[in-house]
Structure formats: structure tokens, C-alpha cells
XYZ file of N, CA and C in Angstrom:
414
model
N -1.380 8.802 -38.263
C -0.292 8.733 -37.310
C 0.638 7.567 -37.631
N 0.105 6.380 -37.760
C 0.928 5.218 -38.066
C 0.903 4.952 -39.558
N 1.978 4.366 -40.050
C 2.004 3.966 -41.446
C 2.467 2.522 -41.523
N 2.749 2.057 -42.714
C 3.079 0.647 -42.894
C 4.555 0.349 -42.672
N 5.349 1.313 -42.234
C 6.762 1.093 -41.987
C 6.944 0.068 -40.876
N 7.771 -0.931 -41.140
C 8.072 -1.947 -40.132
C 9.160 -1.403 -39.216
N 8.873 -1.369 -37.938
C 9.832 -0.900 -36.950
C 10.541 -2.085 -36.315
N 11.827 -1.920 -36.024
C 12.570 -2.964 -35.326
C 12.005 -3.159 -33.914
N 11.474 -2.087 -33.340
C 10.929 -2.135 -31.982
C 9.678 -2.986 -31.874
N 9.036 -3.273 -32.993
C 7.832 -4.109 -32.945
C 8.142 -5.501 -32.402
N 9.333 -6.013 -32.698
C 9.726 -7.325 -32.176
C 9.838 -7.273 -30.655
N 10.354 -6.176 -30.121
C 10.442 -6.003 -28.671
C 9.053 -5.941 -28.053
N 8.144 -5.232 -28.700
C 6.780 -5.133 -28.177
C 6.101 -6.506 -28.162
N 6.383 -7.327 -29.156
C 5.838 -8.697 -29.168
C 6.408 -9.499 -27.998
N 7.706 -9.316 -27.723
C 8.311 -9.995 -26.571
C 7.668 -9.513 -25.274
N 7.367 -8.222 -25.203
C 6.741 -7.678 -23.995
C 5.336 -8.244 -23.808
N 4.614 -8.460 -24.913
C 3.283 -9.091 -24.818
C 3.393 -10.459 -24.171
N 4.363 -11.241 -24.629
C 4.573 -12.580 -24.066
C 4.997 -12.489 -22.602
N 5.826 -11.531 -22.301
C 6.329 -11.347 -20.934
C 5.195 -11.044 -19.957
N 4.176 -10.339 -20.393
C 3.064 -9.972 -19.511
C 2.298 -11.198 -18.994
N 2.367 -12.318 -19.720
C 1.647 -13.523 -19.292
C 2.462 -14.380 -18.323
N 3.717 -14.006 -18.086
C 4.563 -14.766 -17.163
C 4.366 -14.264 -15.730
N 4.920 -15.008 -14.782
C 4.852 -14.583 -13.380
C 5.550 -13.236 -13.187
N 6.684 -13.042 -13.866
C 7.414 -11.770 -13.752
C 6.570 -10.617 -14.294
N 5.848 -10.856 -15.382
C 4.972 -9.831 -15.944
C 3.830 -9.487 -15.011
N 3.284 -10.499 -14.361
C 2.187 -10.273 -13.405
C 2.669 -9.490 -12.186
N 3.912 -9.689 -11.791
C 4.475 -8.924 -10.679
C 4.611 -7.447 -11.054
N 4.936 -7.196 -12.327
C 5.019 -5.797 -12.781
C 3.673 -5.096 -12.650
N 2.619 -5.802 -13.008
C 1.271 -5.231 -12.906
C 0.971 -4.890 -11.449
N 1.306 -5.805 -10.539
C 1.082 -5.560 -9.108
C 1.917 -4.393 -8.601
N 3.154 -4.303 -9.065
C 4.086 -3.298 -8.548
C 3.853 -1.921 -9.149
N 3.547 -1.831 -10.441
C 3.514 -0.533 -11.112
C 2.095 -0.007 -11.263
N 1.220 -0.743 -11.912
C -0.174 -0.335 -12.013
C -0.433 0.950 -12.785
N 0.366 1.235 -13.791
C 0.185 2.445 -14.601
C 0.104 2.083 -16.078
N -0.303 3.065 -16.885
C -0.424 2.872 -18.331
C 0.555 3.807 -19.035
N 1.356 3.232 -19.917
C 2.329 3.999 -20.688
C 1.984 3.913 -22.170
N 2.069 5.032 -22.846
C 1.968 5.032 -24.305
C 3.354 5.351 -24.836
N 3.835 4.517 -25.739
C 5.159 4.711 -26.325
C 4.965 4.951 -27.812
N 5.373 6.135 -28.264
C 5.298 6.496 -29.679
C 6.683 6.295 -30.278
N 6.757 5.506 -31.341
C 8.045 5.186 -31.947
C 8.018 5.601 -33.410
N 8.988 6.426 -33.775
C 9.100 6.933 -35.144
C 10.261 6.235 -35.853
N 10.120 5.984 -37.151
C 11.218 5.332 -37.878
C 12.519 6.145 -37.838
N 12.437 7.458 -38.038
C 13.652 8.282 -38.116
C 13.606 9.521 -37.232
N 12.487 10.248 -37.242
C 12.400 11.523 -36.539
C 11.135 11.558 -35.685
N 11.290 11.936 -34.422
C 10.157 11.998 -33.503
C 9.096 12.936 -34.059
N 7.852 12.476 -34.032
C 6.732 13.283 -34.500
C 6.297 12.971 -35.924
N 7.054 12.158 -36.636
C 6.731 11.835 -38.022
C 6.560 10.327 -38.193
N 5.418 9.936 -38.745
C 5.126 8.528 -39.045
C 5.277 7.622 -37.825
N 4.858 8.104 -36.676
C 4.993 7.330 -35.451
C 3.957 6.214 -35.371
N 4.377 5.122 -34.744
C 3.448 4.070 -34.347
C 3.342 4.153 -32.839
N 2.140 3.996 -32.338
C 1.919 4.047 -30.896
C 1.706 2.647 -30.353
N 2.231 2.422 -29.169
C 2.048 1.176 -28.448
C 1.629 1.528 -27.032
N 0.739 0.749 -26.470
C 0.303 0.944 -25.096
C 0.817 -0.219 -24.263
N 1.558 0.122 -23.212
C 1.998 -0.867 -22.237
C 1.135 -0.602 -21.008
N 0.095 -1.417 -20.866
C -0.897 -1.230 -19.813
C -0.530 -2.118 -18.628
N 0.083 -1.516 -17.625
C 0.489 -2.266 -16.447
C -0.576 -2.216 -15.362
N -1.802 -1.886 -15.760
C -2.968 -2.072 -14.895
C -3.645 -3.382 -15.270
N -3.719 -3.646 -16.587
C -4.376 -4.850 -17.095
C -3.385 -5.943 -17.501
N -2.106 -5.598 -17.637
C -1.115 -6.574 -18.071
C -1.166 -6.828 -19.565
N -1.336 -5.757 -20.344
C -1.447 -5.878 -21.803
C -0.439 -4.975 -22.500
N -0.042 -5.408 -23.687
C 0.745 -4.585 -24.593
C 0.041 -4.665 -25.932
N -0.311 -3.495 -26.494
C -1.010 -3.524 -27.777
C -0.597 -2.334 -28.630
N -0.778 -2.496 -29.928
C -0.464 -1.422 -30.863
C -1.648 -0.466 -30.960
N -1.333 0.803 -31.086
C -2.360 1.827 -31.207
C -2.341 2.751 -30.007
N -2.946 3.919 -30.139
C -2.972 4.861 -29.008
C -3.892 4.382 -27.898
N -3.658 4.879 -26.702
C -4.482 4.541 -25.545
C -5.854 5.162 -25.727
N -6.896 4.375 -25.557
C -8.254 4.839 -25.843
C -9.131 4.973 -24.605
N -8.651 4.561 -23.443
C -9.461 4.605 -22.228
C -9.088 5.815 -21.369
N -9.109 6.983 -21.951
C -8.730 8.191 -21.225
C -7.341 8.633 -21.616
N -6.578 9.041 -20.616
C -5.234 9.553 -20.841
C -4.228 8.614 -20.179
N -3.143 8.228 -20.879
C -2.148 7.373 -20.242
C -1.440 8.130 -19.111
N -0.859 7.387 -18.189
C -0.129 8.015 -17.083
C 1.133 8.716 -17.572
N 1.748 8.195 -18.618
C 2.931 8.827 -19.212
C 3.001 8.437 -20.678
N 3.506 9.360 -21.482
C 3.697 9.125 -22.912
C 5.164 9.358 -23.230
N 5.774 8.405 -23.916
C 7.175 8.499 -24.317
C 7.252 8.499 -25.829
N 8.148 9.291 -26.388
C 8.376 9.300 -27.832
C 9.853 9.068 -28.097
N 10.143 8.152 -29.011
C 11.501 7.791 -29.373
C 11.590 7.545 -30.870
N 12.816 7.582 -31.391
C 13.044 7.002 -32.707
C 13.204 5.499 -32.474
N 13.049 4.744 -33.524
C 13.129 3.289 -33.430
C 14.465 2.831 -32.843
N 15.559 3.327 -33.405
C 16.886 2.912 -32.939
C 17.138 3.306 -31.487
N 16.731 4.511 -31.124
C 16.982 4.969 -29.764
C 16.149 4.211 -28.738
N 14.925 3.843 -29.096
C 14.118 3.047 -28.166
C 14.788 1.705 -27.897
N 15.294 1.073 -28.943
C 15.978 -0.213 -28.757
C 17.230 -0.057 -27.898
N 17.970 1.040 -28.086
C 19.163 1.273 -27.271
C 18.800 1.449 -25.803
N 17.751 2.213 -25.529
C 17.327 2.431 -24.139
C 16.812 1.126 -23.537
N 15.984 0.405 -24.278
C 15.399 -0.840 -23.771
C 16.449 -1.913 -23.522
N 17.510 -1.918 -24.301
C 18.550 -2.931 -24.131
C 19.633 -2.508 -23.151
N 19.531 -1.289 -22.630
C 20.516 -0.812 -21.675
C 21.762 -0.234 -22.305
N 21.784 -0.078 -23.620
C 22.948 0.471 -24.309
C 22.961 1.997 -24.268
N 21.841 2.609 -23.892
C 21.764 4.056 -23.757
C 21.072 4.369 -22.430
N 21.679 5.231 -21.650
C 21.103 5.646 -20.381
C 19.864 6.491 -20.659
N 18.701 6.134 -20.104
C 17.469 6.883 -20.387
C 17.549 8.360 -20.013
N 18.180 8.673 -18.882
C 18.275 10.069 -18.478
C 19.141 10.867 -19.449
N 20.218 10.273 -19.905
C 21.080 10.934 -20.895
C 20.322 11.104 -22.201
N 19.542 10.099 -22.582
C 18.765 10.187 -23.824
C 17.825 11.382 -23.794
N 17.153 11.600 -22.669
C 16.220 12.718 -22.586
C 16.946 14.052 -22.530
N 18.077 14.103 -21.852
C 18.824 15.355 -21.794
C 19.358 15.736 -23.168
N 19.682 14.739 -23.988
C 20.174 14.997 -25.338
C 19.031 15.112 -26.342
N 17.801 15.108 -25.836
C 16.595 15.213 -26.672
C 16.457 14.047 -27.631
N 16.963 12.888 -27.237
C 16.797 11.682 -28.029
C 15.400 11.121 -27.812
N 14.898 11.242 -26.608
C 13.556 10.783 -26.280
C 12.763 11.912 -25.668
N 11.466 11.741 -25.622
C 10.581 12.771 -25.097
C 9.577 12.109 -24.186
N 9.258 12.751 -23.065
C 8.350 12.167 -22.090
C 7.348 13.200 -21.621
N 6.115 12.772 -21.480
C 5.061 13.639 -20.954
C 4.300 12.849 -19.913
N 4.107 13.445 -18.749
C 3.328 12.786 -17.707
C 4.174 12.392 -16.525
N 3.596 11.617 -15.665
C 4.260 11.166 -14.439
C 4.259 9.653 -14.411
N 5.088 9.117 -13.593
C 5.155 7.680 -13.439
C 5.379 7.406 -11.968
N 5.125 6.197 -11.566
C 5.330 5.832 -10.171
C 5.602 4.352 -10.074
N 6.093 3.951 -8.956
C 6.234 2.527 -8.691
C 5.472 2.176 -7.421
N 4.341 2.779 -7.229
C 3.397 2.596 -6.128
C 3.946 3.033 -4.775
N 5.216 3.365 -4.700
C 5.755 3.872 -3.442
C 5.806 5.393 -3.461
N 6.053 5.972 -4.639
C 6.095 7.418 -4.743
C 5.819 7.842 -6.177
N 5.226 8.992 -6.328
C 4.930 9.559 -7.643
C 6.064 10.482 -8.026
N 6.522 10.361 -9.257
C 7.639 11.167 -9.732
C 7.274 11.754 -11.083
N 7.816 12.899 -11.393
C 7.646 13.487 -12.713
C 9.022 13.740 -13.287
N 9.193 13.427 -14.524
C 10.475 13.663 -15.171
C 10.911 12.472 -15.984
N 12.062 12.593 -16.631
C 12.524 11.552 -17.543
C 13.210 10.401 -16.832
N 12.488 9.346 -16.580
C 13.098 8.160 -15.987
C 12.390 6.932 -16.535
N 13.148 5.998 -17.007
C 12.621 4.727 -17.483
C 13.398 3.643 -16.765
N 12.697 2.703 -16.190
C 13.354 1.597 -15.524
C 13.514 0.459 -16.520
N 14.707 0.332 -17.095
C 14.914 -0.728 -18.084
C 14.853 -2.102 -17.436
N 14.967 -2.189 -16.115
C 14.872 -3.496 -15.469
C 13.468 -4.080 -15.594
N 12.487 -3.263 -15.985
C 11.132 -3.754 -16.141
C 10.878 -4.364 -17.516
N 11.846 -4.268 -18.428
C 11.698 -4.921 -19.713
C 11.976 -6.410 -19.520
N 11.489 -7.259 -20.422
C 11.751 -8.699 -20.282
C 13.245 -8.970 -20.172
N 13.609 -9.997 -19.434
C 15.008 -10.304 -19.213
C 15.695 -10.867 -20.456
N 14.947 -11.373 -21.405
C 15.502 -11.884 -22.643
C 14.802 -11.190 -23.791
N 15.567 -10.568 -24.654
C 14.999 -9.887 -25.800
C 15.597 -10.479 -27.066
N 14.760 -10.792 -28.010
C 15.252 -11.320 -29.271
C 15.278 -10.171 -30.256
N 16.467 -9.859 -30.790
C 16.529 -8.748 -31.720
C 16.082 -9.194 -33.106
N 16.013 -8.257 -34.050
C 15.467 -8.554 -35.364
C 16.314 -9.527 -36.163
N 17.592 -9.705 -35.808
C 18.425 -10.664 -36.533
C 18.274 -12.075 -35.975
N 17.474 -12.232 -34.908
C 17.248 -13.542 -34.343
C 18.178 -13.868 -33.185
N 19.110 -12.968 -32.847
C 19.999 -13.202 -31.727
C 19.261 -12.881 -30.441
N 19.618 -13.564 -29.389
C 18.988 -13.333 -28.100
C 19.956 -12.552 -27.218
N 19.456 -11.490 -26.624
C 20.239 -10.667 -25.722
C 19.790 -10.988 -24.305
N 20.712 -11.339 -23.444
C 20.403 -11.636 -22.053
C 20.875 -10.481 -21.189
N 20.120 -10.177 -20.150
C 20.517 -9.127 -19.208
C 21.079 -9.753 -17.968
């Protein structure tokens, strides 16, 4: 499933790991409490994907598929499109309607359970360092 291709999104996942140890990251765990698997492909969804688990039950982000059962939702993106969605440069709902991203499962924010293509980019860290070393602020 995964290969040695370096993805630009890996830098974002490292930032998310650090974010989980902050007070804001701990609030996400309290508020969301779900597990997401994000599959990221270098060019085309379904080919040479790397999987990442964003576990908002335990407050962890790690590389590899989810191994403790089935994740609450699985998302698949190309590397570039994931970065666009995460940085707010691409509307997640538009991305799914244009088949840029793919989603399986349900998600919730502990107030209601929903099914369908929705990603809350406000849950990503407020500061993201891109691969060129520039910092993007939201």
C-alpha cells in the first residue's frame, strides 16, 4: 500500500502530531472522540497511498492503517488536494463533489452523527509549516 515516495502532506501530519500534545489538541479529543484514517496518494487516489490515522479518542497521529478495528471515517486524497483542503484553499464539499477526495463512514462532533462529505478544517492546527519552510497562519 505505501511506498517510499515522500509526500508533502507528511509535514502536515508531523505538525498535527505536535498539535495533539497542546491544550487545543486535547480539546479536540474531548470534543470529537473519533478515529479518522486518511489515505494520501502522490498523484492518483488508490495508487501508492500512504495511510495516516488521526485518533481523536487517544490524541494520536501516526502513519499506517488503523489496526484497532474499523476507523469511524476514511478519507482518500491526492497529496496536493489534501494540502489544499487542510489549508482552506479548497472547499471540502466542493472537493468531494468534483471527486477530488473520497470519504467512507460517518463523523460526528459529539452533538450529532452525520454521514457524508464534510471536513472541518478548523480542527487542523492553527499554524502549518509548508514544505518550503514558510508558515501559514489561519
